[in-house]
XYZ file of C-alpha atoms in Angstrom:
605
model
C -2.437 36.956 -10.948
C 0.974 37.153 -12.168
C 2.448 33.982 -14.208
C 5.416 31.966 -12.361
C 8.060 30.703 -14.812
C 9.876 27.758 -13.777
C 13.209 26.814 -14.962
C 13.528 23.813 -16.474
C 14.427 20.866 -13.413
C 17.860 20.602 -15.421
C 19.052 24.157 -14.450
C 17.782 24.038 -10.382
C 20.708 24.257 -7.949
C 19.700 21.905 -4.947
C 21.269 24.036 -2.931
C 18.700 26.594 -3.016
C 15.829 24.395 -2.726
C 13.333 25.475 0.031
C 10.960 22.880 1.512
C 7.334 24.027 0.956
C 5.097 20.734 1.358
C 2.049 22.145 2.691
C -0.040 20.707 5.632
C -3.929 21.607 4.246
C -6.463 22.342 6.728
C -10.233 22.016 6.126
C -13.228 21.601 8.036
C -14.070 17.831 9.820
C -17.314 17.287 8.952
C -20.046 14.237 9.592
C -22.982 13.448 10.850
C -25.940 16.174 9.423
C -23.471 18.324 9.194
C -21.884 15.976 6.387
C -24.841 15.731 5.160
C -25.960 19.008 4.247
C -22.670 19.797 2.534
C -23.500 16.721 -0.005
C -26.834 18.099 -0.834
C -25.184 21.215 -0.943
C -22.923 19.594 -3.552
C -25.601 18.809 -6.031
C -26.894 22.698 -6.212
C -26.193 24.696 -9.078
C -24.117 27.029 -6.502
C -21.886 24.720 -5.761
C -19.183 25.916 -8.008
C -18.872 28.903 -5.707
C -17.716 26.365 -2.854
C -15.877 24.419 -5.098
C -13.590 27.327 -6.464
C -12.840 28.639 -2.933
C -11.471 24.954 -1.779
C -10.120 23.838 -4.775
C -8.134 27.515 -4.567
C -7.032 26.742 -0.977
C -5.177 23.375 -1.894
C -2.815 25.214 -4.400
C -4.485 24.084 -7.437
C -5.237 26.973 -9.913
C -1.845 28.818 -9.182
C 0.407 25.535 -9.672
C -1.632 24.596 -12.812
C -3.049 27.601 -14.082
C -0.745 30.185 -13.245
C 2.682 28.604 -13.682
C 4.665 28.139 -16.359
C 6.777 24.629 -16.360
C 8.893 23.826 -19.342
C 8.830 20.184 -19.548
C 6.898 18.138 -21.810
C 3.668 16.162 -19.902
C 4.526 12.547 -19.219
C 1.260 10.569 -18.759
C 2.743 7.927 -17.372
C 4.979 6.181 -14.497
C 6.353 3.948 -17.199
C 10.893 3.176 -15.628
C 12.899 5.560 -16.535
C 15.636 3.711 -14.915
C 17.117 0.879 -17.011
C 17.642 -2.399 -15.012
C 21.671 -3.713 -15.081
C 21.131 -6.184 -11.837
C 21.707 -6.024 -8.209
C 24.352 -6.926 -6.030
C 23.685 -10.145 -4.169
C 20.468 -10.410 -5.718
C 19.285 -13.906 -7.471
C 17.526 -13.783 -10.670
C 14.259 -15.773 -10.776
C 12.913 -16.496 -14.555
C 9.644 -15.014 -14.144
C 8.236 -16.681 -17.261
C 8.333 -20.044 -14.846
C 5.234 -21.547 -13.626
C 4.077 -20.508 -10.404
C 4.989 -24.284 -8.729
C 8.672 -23.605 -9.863
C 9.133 -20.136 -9.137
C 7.925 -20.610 -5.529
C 10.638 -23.750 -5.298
C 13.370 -21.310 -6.438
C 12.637 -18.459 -3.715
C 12.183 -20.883 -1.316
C 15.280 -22.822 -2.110
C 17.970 -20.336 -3.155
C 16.482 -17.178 -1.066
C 14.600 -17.976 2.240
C 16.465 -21.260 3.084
C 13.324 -22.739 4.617
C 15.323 -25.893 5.064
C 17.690 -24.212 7.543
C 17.696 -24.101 10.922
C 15.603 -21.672 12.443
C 17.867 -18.186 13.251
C 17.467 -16.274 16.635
C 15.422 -14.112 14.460
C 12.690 -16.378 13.970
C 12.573 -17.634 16.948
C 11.992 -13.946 18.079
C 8.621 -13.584 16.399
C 6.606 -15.284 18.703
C 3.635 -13.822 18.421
C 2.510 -13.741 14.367
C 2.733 -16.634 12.576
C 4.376 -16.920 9.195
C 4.523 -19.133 6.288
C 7.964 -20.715 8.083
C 5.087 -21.629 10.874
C 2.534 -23.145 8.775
C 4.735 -25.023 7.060
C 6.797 -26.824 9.963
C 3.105 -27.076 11.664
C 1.757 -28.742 8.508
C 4.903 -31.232 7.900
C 5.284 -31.972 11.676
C 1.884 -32.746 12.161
C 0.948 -30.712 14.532
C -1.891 -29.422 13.186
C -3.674 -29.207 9.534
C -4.816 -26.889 7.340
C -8.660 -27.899 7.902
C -7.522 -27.319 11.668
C -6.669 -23.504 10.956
C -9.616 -23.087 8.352
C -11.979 -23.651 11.083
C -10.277 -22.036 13.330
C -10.784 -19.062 11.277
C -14.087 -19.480 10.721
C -14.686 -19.710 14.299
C -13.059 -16.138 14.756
C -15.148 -14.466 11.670
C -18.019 -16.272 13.080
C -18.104 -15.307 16.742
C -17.209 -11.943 16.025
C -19.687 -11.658 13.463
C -22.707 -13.320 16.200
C -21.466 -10.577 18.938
C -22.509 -8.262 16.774
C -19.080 -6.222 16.491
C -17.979 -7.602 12.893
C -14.240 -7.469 12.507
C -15.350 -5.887 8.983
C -12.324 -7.561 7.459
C -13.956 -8.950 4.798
C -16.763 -7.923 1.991
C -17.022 -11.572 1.143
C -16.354 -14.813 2.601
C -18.081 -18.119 2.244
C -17.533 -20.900 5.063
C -18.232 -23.780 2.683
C -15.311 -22.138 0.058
C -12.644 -21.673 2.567
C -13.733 -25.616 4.217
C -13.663 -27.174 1.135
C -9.837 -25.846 0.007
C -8.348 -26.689 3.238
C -9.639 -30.348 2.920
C -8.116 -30.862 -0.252
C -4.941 -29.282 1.524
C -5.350 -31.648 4.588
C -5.351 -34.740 1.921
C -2.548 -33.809 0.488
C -0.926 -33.555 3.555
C -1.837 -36.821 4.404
C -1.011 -38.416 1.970
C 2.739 -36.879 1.707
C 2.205 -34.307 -1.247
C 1.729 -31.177 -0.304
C 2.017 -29.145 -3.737
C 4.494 -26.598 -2.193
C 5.732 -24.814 1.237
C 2.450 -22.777 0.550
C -0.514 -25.341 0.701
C -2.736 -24.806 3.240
C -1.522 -21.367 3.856
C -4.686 -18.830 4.607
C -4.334 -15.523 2.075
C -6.755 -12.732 1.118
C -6.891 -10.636 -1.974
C -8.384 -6.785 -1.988
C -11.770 -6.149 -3.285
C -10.997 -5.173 -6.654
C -8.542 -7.794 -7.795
C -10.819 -10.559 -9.058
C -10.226 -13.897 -6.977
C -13.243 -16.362 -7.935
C -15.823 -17.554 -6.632
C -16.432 -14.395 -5.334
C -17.706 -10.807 -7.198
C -15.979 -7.644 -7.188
C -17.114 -4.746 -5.707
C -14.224 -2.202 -5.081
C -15.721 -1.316 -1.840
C -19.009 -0.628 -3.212
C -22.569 -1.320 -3.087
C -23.344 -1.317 -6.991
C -20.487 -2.569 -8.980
C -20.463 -6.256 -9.131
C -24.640 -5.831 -10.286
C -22.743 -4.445 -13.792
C -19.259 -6.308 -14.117
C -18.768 -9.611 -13.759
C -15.794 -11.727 -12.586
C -14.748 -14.221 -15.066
C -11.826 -15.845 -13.358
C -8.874 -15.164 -11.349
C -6.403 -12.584 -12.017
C -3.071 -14.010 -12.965
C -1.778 -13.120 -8.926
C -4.667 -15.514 -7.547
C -3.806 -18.066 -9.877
C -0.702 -18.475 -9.457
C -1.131 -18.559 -4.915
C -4.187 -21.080 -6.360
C -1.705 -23.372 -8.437
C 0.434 -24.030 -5.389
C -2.288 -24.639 -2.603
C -2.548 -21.660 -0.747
C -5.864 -20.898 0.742
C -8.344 -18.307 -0.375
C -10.176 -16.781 2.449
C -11.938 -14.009 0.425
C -12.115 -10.577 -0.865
C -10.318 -8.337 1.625
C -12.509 -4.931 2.377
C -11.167 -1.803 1.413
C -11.871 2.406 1.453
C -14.793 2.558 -1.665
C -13.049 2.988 -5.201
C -9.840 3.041 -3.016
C -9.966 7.004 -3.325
C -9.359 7.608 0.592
C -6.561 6.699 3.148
C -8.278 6.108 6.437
C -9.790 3.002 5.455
C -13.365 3.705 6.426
C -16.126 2.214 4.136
C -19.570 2.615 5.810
C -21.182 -0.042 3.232
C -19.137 -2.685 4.761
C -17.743 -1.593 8.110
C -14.297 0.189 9.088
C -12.152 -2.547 9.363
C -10.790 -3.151 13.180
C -7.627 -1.978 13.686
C -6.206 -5.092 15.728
C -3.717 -2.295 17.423
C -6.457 -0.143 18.599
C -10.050 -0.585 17.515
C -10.682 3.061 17.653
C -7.775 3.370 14.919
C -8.332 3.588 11.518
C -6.774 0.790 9.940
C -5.332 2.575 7.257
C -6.593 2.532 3.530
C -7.681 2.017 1.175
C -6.227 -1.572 1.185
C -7.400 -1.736 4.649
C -9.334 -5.244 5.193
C -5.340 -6.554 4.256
C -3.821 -4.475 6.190
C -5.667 -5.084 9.522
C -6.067 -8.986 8.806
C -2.334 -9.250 8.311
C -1.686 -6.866 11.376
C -3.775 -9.064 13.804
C -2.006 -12.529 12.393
C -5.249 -13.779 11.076
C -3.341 -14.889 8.055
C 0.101 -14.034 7.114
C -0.493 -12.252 3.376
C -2.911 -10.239 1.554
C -2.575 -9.096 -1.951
C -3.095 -5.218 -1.841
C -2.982 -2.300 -4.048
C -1.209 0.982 -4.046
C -2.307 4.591 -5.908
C -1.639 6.921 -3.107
C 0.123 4.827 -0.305
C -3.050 2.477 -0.541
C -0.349 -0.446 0.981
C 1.587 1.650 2.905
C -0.246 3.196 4.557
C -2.357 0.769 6.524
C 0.894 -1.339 6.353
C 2.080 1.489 8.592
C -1.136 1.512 10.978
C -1.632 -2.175 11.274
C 2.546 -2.754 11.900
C 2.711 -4.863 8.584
C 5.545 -5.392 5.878
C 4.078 -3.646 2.319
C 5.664 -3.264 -0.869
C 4.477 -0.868 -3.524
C 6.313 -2.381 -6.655
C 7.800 -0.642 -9.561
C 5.069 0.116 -12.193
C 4.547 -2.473 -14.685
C 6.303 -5.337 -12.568
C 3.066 -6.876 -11.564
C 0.238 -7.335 -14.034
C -3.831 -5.875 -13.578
C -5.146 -8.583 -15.605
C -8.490 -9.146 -14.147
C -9.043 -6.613 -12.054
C -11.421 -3.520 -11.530
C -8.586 -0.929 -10.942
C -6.674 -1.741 -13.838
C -5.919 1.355 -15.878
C -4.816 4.264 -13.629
C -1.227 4.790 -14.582
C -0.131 5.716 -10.822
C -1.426 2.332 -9.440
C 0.056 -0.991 -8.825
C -0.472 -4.473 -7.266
C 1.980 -5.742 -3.960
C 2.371 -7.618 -1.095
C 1.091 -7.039 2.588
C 2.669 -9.615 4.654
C 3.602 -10.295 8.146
C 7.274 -9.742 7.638
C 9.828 -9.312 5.491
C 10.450 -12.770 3.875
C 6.905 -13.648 3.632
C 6.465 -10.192 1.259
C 9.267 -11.113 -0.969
C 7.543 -14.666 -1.376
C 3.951 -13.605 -2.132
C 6.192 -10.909 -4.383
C 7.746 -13.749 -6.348
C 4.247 -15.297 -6.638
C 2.748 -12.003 -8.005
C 5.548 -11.103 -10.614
C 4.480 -13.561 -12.886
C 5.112 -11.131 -15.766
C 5.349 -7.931 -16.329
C 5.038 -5.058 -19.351
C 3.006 -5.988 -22.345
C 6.029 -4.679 -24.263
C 8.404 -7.192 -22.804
C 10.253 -4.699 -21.661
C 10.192 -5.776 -17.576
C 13.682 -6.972 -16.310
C 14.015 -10.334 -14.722
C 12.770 -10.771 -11.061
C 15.077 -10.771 -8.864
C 15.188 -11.411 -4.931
C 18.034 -10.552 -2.748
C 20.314 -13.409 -1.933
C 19.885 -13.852 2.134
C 22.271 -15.412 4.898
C 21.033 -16.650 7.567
C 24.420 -15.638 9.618
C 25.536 -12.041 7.921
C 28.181 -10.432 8.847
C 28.567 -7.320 10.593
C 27.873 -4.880 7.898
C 25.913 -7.014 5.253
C 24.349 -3.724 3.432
C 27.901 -2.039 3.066
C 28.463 -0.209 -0.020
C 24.772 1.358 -0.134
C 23.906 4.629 -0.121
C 20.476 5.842 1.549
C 19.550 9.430 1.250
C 17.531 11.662 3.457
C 15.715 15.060 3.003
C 15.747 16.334 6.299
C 12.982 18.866 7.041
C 10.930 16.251 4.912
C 11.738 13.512 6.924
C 11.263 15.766 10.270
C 7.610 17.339 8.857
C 6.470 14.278 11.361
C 5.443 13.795 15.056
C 8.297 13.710 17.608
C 7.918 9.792 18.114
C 7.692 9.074 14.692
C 10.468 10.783 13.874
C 12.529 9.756 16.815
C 11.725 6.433 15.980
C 12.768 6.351 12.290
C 15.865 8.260 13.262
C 16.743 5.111 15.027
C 15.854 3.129 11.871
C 18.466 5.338 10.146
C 21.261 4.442 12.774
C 20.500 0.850 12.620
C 20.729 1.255 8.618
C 24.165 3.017 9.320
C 25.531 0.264 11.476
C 24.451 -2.338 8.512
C 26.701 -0.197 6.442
C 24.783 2.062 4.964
C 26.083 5.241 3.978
C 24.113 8.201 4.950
C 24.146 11.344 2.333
C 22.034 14.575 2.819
C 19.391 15.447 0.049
C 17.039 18.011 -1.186
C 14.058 17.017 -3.614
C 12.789 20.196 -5.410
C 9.334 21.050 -6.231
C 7.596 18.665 -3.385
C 4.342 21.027 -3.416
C 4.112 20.725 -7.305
C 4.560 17.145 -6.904
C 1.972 16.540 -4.246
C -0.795 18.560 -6.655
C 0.010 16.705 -9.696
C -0.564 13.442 -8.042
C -3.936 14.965 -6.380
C -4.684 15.687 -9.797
C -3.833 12.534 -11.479
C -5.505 10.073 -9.552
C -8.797 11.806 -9.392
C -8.776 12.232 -12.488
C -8.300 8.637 -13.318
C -10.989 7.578 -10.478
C -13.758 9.978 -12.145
C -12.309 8.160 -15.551
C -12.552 4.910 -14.312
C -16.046 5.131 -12.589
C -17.659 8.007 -14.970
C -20.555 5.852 -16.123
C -21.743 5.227 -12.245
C -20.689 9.274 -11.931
C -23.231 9.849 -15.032
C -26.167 7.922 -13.494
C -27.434 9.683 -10.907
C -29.093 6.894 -8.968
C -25.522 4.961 -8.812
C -23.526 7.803 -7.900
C -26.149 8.273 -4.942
C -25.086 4.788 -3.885
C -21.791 5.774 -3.293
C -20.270 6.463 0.345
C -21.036 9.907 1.064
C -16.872 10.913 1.150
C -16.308 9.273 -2.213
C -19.307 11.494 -4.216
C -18.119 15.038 -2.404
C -14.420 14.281 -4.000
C -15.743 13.332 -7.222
C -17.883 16.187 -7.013
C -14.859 18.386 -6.729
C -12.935 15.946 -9.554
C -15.434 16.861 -12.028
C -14.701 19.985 -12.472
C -11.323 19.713 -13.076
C -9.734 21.452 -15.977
C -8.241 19.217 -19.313
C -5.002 22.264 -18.785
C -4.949 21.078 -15.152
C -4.674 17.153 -16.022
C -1.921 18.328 -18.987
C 0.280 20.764 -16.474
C -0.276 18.124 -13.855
C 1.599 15.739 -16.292
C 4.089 18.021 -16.797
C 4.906 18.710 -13.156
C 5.284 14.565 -13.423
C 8.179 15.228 -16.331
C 9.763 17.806 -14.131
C 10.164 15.374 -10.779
C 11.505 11.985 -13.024
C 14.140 14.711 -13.677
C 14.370 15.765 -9.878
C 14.132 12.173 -8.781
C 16.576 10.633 -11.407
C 19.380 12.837 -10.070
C 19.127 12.286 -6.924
C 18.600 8.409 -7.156
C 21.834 8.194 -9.760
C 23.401 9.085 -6.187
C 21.866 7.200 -3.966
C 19.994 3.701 -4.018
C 17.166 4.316 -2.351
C 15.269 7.570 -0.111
C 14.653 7.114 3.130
C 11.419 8.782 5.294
C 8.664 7.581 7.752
C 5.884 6.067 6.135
C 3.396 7.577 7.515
C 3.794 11.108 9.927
C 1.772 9.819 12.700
C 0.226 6.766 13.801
C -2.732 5.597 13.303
C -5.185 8.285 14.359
C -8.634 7.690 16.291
C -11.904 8.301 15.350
C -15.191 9.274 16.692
C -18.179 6.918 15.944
C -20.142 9.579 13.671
C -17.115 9.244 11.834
C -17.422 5.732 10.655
C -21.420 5.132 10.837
C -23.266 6.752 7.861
C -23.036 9.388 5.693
C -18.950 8.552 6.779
C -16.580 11.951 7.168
C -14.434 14.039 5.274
C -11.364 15.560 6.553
C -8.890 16.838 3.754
C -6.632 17.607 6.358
C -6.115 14.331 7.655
C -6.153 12.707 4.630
C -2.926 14.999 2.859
C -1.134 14.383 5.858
C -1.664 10.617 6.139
C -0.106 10.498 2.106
C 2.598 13.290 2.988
C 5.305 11.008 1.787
C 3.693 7.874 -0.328
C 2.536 10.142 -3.559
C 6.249 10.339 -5.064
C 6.646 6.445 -5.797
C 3.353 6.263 -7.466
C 3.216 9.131 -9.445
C 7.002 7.972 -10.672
C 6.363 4.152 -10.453
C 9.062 3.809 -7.865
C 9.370 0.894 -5.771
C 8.952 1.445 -1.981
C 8.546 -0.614 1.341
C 7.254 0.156 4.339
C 8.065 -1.850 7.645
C 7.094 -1.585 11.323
C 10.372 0.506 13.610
C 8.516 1.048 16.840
C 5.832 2.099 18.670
C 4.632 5.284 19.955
C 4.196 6.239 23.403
C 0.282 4.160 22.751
C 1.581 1.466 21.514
C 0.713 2.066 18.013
C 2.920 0.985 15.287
C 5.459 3.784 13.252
C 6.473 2.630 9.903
C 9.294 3.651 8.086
C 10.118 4.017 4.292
C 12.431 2.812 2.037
C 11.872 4.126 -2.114
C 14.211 3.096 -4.859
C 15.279 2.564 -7.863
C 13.039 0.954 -10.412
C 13.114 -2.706 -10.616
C 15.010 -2.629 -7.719
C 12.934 -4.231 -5.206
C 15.803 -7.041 -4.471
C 17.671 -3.980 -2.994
C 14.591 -2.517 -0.915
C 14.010 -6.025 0.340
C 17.647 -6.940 1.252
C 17.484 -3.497 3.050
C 14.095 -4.031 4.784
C 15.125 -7.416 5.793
C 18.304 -6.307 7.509
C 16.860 -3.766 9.722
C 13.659 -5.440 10.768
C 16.531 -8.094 12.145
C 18.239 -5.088 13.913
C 15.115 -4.047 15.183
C 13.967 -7.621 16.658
C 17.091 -8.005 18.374
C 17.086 -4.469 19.764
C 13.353 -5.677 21.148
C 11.722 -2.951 18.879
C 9.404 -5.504 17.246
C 5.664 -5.149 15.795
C 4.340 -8.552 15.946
C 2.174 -8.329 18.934
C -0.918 -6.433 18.524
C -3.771 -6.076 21.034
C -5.837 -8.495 18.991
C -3.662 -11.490 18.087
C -5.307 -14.153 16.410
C -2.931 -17.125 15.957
C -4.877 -19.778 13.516
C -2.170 -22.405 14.604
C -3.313 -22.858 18.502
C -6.845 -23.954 19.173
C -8.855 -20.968 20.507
């Protein structure tokens, strides 16, 4: 095969730019038919199945048989320097988590205000606005909504039909915080607009008393959780109540959100939906209002993705801007920690919480949250830029795209200033990230991969892509990094122009599934999966920040999210952005805050 030469990103003329994403096809397969291709898998001819796939997603001749110029980068470290925001307010992030929750609160979400039309237009989800005047007014207490809660895991649970929410949590745990909640209450000190609020954390951040697992059936028998990642702690310090560890796609290496060792987490929009992974348990929690956060994590659209299919607020923050201190993920360099949450001011709160600090090096800027009033004016995002790579943005289904279309005339009408892109090399971009994170997975996990006995304990979807993953070339991993040097050049351009990039979140909605799918040995379905991530894998491979919010609904009733990616250490822009239009889009009754399954922990059930 002949060699490509690229020029280097430096010398390519946008203008000629040709979109060439790919949409991969490859065989569904579960059931025995699933199973055959795993045993298949351990075989010594394996390889010959392995080089004919692996040659179908573009993989030798983008890494073998090209020539790119740049140097590798191994990293998503900024390569945008931070020089503050416009109407943002700087929060010290080296404050305690007490204080910096009293500065959001008090100089950015102007809980003390009177309630906007806005708010009063989310009546269906509760947020932490609700709990809060519930708690203060009396109208209910936090040991009120903890057993509520229970009641819902419980019944569910004792019907046989498990929500599957959850990997782990323990009745006496979650009873014996919202007590201590209830006192304070009582007794006039509540330690902050938080206590008593209900939170989960994904299954491989560690949030004691309860083990890690990642989604599997094996780790927490080998690691042990020794306290609470700096995230928990600080949603800890200020009374906020732990429900447990959220459930989530095993190792987080998938995108629908199915885990047969713990259940596929019910979609509360459509229970034969996938909720979305592989931060899925938050995703669908949030979605169906049984609390109002959950701390997720994002590699490849792992928050917003199921943000997307559950009609939730997520932010994927800039690399570095959140720490991985006690956590089982913590050393892929395209993955981050961020906030699933209800709506848009309750994900820049649990984002203060969670920026406690940032880069070892000291090098993270100062958190920042946008400056909000309550009564903007006409054009309150005036002087912004957004910009939009049309047959990207279009490689969608009609409703999706008719209904992020809409998002970009409501971000017009804010005063946003629309400007035509092109991003080069989208293809490249998409393998390298394929790459990358499988790579780092089969890193991360190689001593269960070694042991045979553990890697047999593994779902059935997770074992056929490592078993593809292992294989992979060390030239492969190095040009991969390169193609990574190539688009921080592509990307940088184009964002010196613009502030952020907009797209839908996800193409389509969130699509059904047939029972084999989600019942053992699982399903694979390459397809579905590289055109669930068709437009997440840029901000993580780059460390961008990027938010997804609920638009609209299809023609099902099934929520479209749309995209906003920016600048690094930008997220006070993103935010003021996201918050804007989800106000457009509640007063023009476009709204995603009723869901099919709506639990509301404030009324008695």
């Amino acid at each position: 095969m002949e060699i490509r030469k690229l020029a280097p990103a430096e010398e390519v003329d946008p203008d000629e730019v040709k979109y060439e994403l790919r949409a991969l096809k490859s065989p569904v397969l579960n059931g025995w038919k699933f199973k055959l291709m795993l045993s298949f898998s351990r075989s010594p001819f394996f390889f010959l199945l392995r080089n004919k796939v692996v040659k179908d997603s573009g993989i030798p001749q983008a890494l073998q048989w090209t020539e790119i110029p740049e140097l590798p980068l191994f990293t998503s470290t900024p390569f945008f320097d931070y020089s503050g925001e416009e109407g943002a307010t700087v929060i010290d992030p080296n404050k305690g988590a007490s204080a910096r929750l009293d500065a959001s609160i008090q100089h950015i979400l102007g809980f003390k205000t009177t309630p906007t039309s806005h708010e009063k237009s989310e009546k269906n989800r509760v947020t932490i606005k609700d709990y809060h005047r519930a708690y203060t007014n009396g109208d209910c207490s936090p040991l009120d909504v903890a057993q509520r809660i229970i009641r819902v895991l419980s019944d569910w649970e004792k019907s046989g039909r498990s929500l599957a929410w959850f990997i782990s949590w323990d009745e006496n745990e979650i009873i014996r915080q919202a007590t201590e909640s209830t006192d304070r209450y009582q007794r006039g000190k509540p330690l902050s607009v938080l206590d008593g609020v209900p939170f989960s954390v994904k299954d491989s951040m560690d949030a004691l008393p309860y083990k890690s697992t990642a989604g599997t059936a094996f780790l927490s028998e080998s690691r042990r959780a020794n306290r609470d990642s700096s995230s928990v702690a600080s949603l800890k310090a200020v009374g906020a109540v732990l429900l447990g560890k959220a459930n989530m796609h095993e190792i987080g290496l998938g995108v629908t959100g199915a885990n047969v060792n713990y259940g596929t987490p019910v979609n509360a929009w459509g229970q034969n939906r996938y909720p979305g992974g592989s931060s899925s348990g938050s995703g669908a929690s949030v979605g169906a209002g049984l609390c109002p956060f959950s701390i997720g994590a994002d590699g490849g659209g792992s928050i917003r993705v199921p943000s997307s299919f559950n009609g939730c607020v997520g932010l994927k923050t800039t690399a570095e801007r959140v720490p991985h201190d006690n956590s089982v993920q913590g050393e892929f360099s395209v993955g981050v920690y961020g906030p699933i949450a209800g709506c848009v001011e309750d994900a820049m709160v649990l984002y203060s919480m969670m920026a406690a600090k940032g880069s070892t090096s000291g090098s993270t800027p100062p958190l920042a949250l946008p400056t909000l009033d309550p009564n903007p004016g006409p054009k309150p995002l005036a002087g912004l830029k957004m910009g939009i790579y049309t047959e990207w943005f279009e490689h969608s289904v009609v409703e999706v795209v008719d209904a992020c279309k809409k998002a970009v005339t409501f971000l017009e009408a804010l005063g946003v200033e629309l400007v035509q892109i092109k991003i080069p090399d989208l293809e490249l971009m998409r393998i390298s990230h394929t790459v990358t994170i499988t790579s780092e997975m089969l890193n991360c996990y190689r001593l269960a991969v070694e042991d045979k006995k553990t890697f047999r304990r593994m779902t059935a979807d997770v074992q056929l892509s490592l078993a593809f993953t292992k294989d992979n070339l060390a030239l492969e991993y190095v040009q991969a990094q390169r193609i990574r040097r190539r688009m921080s050049v592509h990307f940088k351009k184009i964002l010196e122009n613009v502030d952020f990039i907009v797209t839908p979140s996800t193409p389509i909605t969130a699509p059904k599934f047939q029972a084999a799918s989600v019942k053992s040995p699982g399903e694979t379905n390459v397809g579905l999966t590289s055109r669930i991530m068709r437009f997440v894998f840029p901000a993580n491979s780059l460390g961008l920040p990027a938010i997804s919010l609920p638009v609209g609904k299809d023609s099902e009733g099934m929520p479209i999210g749309f995209q906003i990616m920016g600048k690094h250490w930008q997220e006070a822009t993103l935010l003021k952005a996201a918050y804007h239009l989800e106000r457009m889009i509640h007063e023009n009754g476009k709204n995603c805050d009723n869901p099919n399954l709506l639990i509301n922990p404030l009324k008695p059930t």
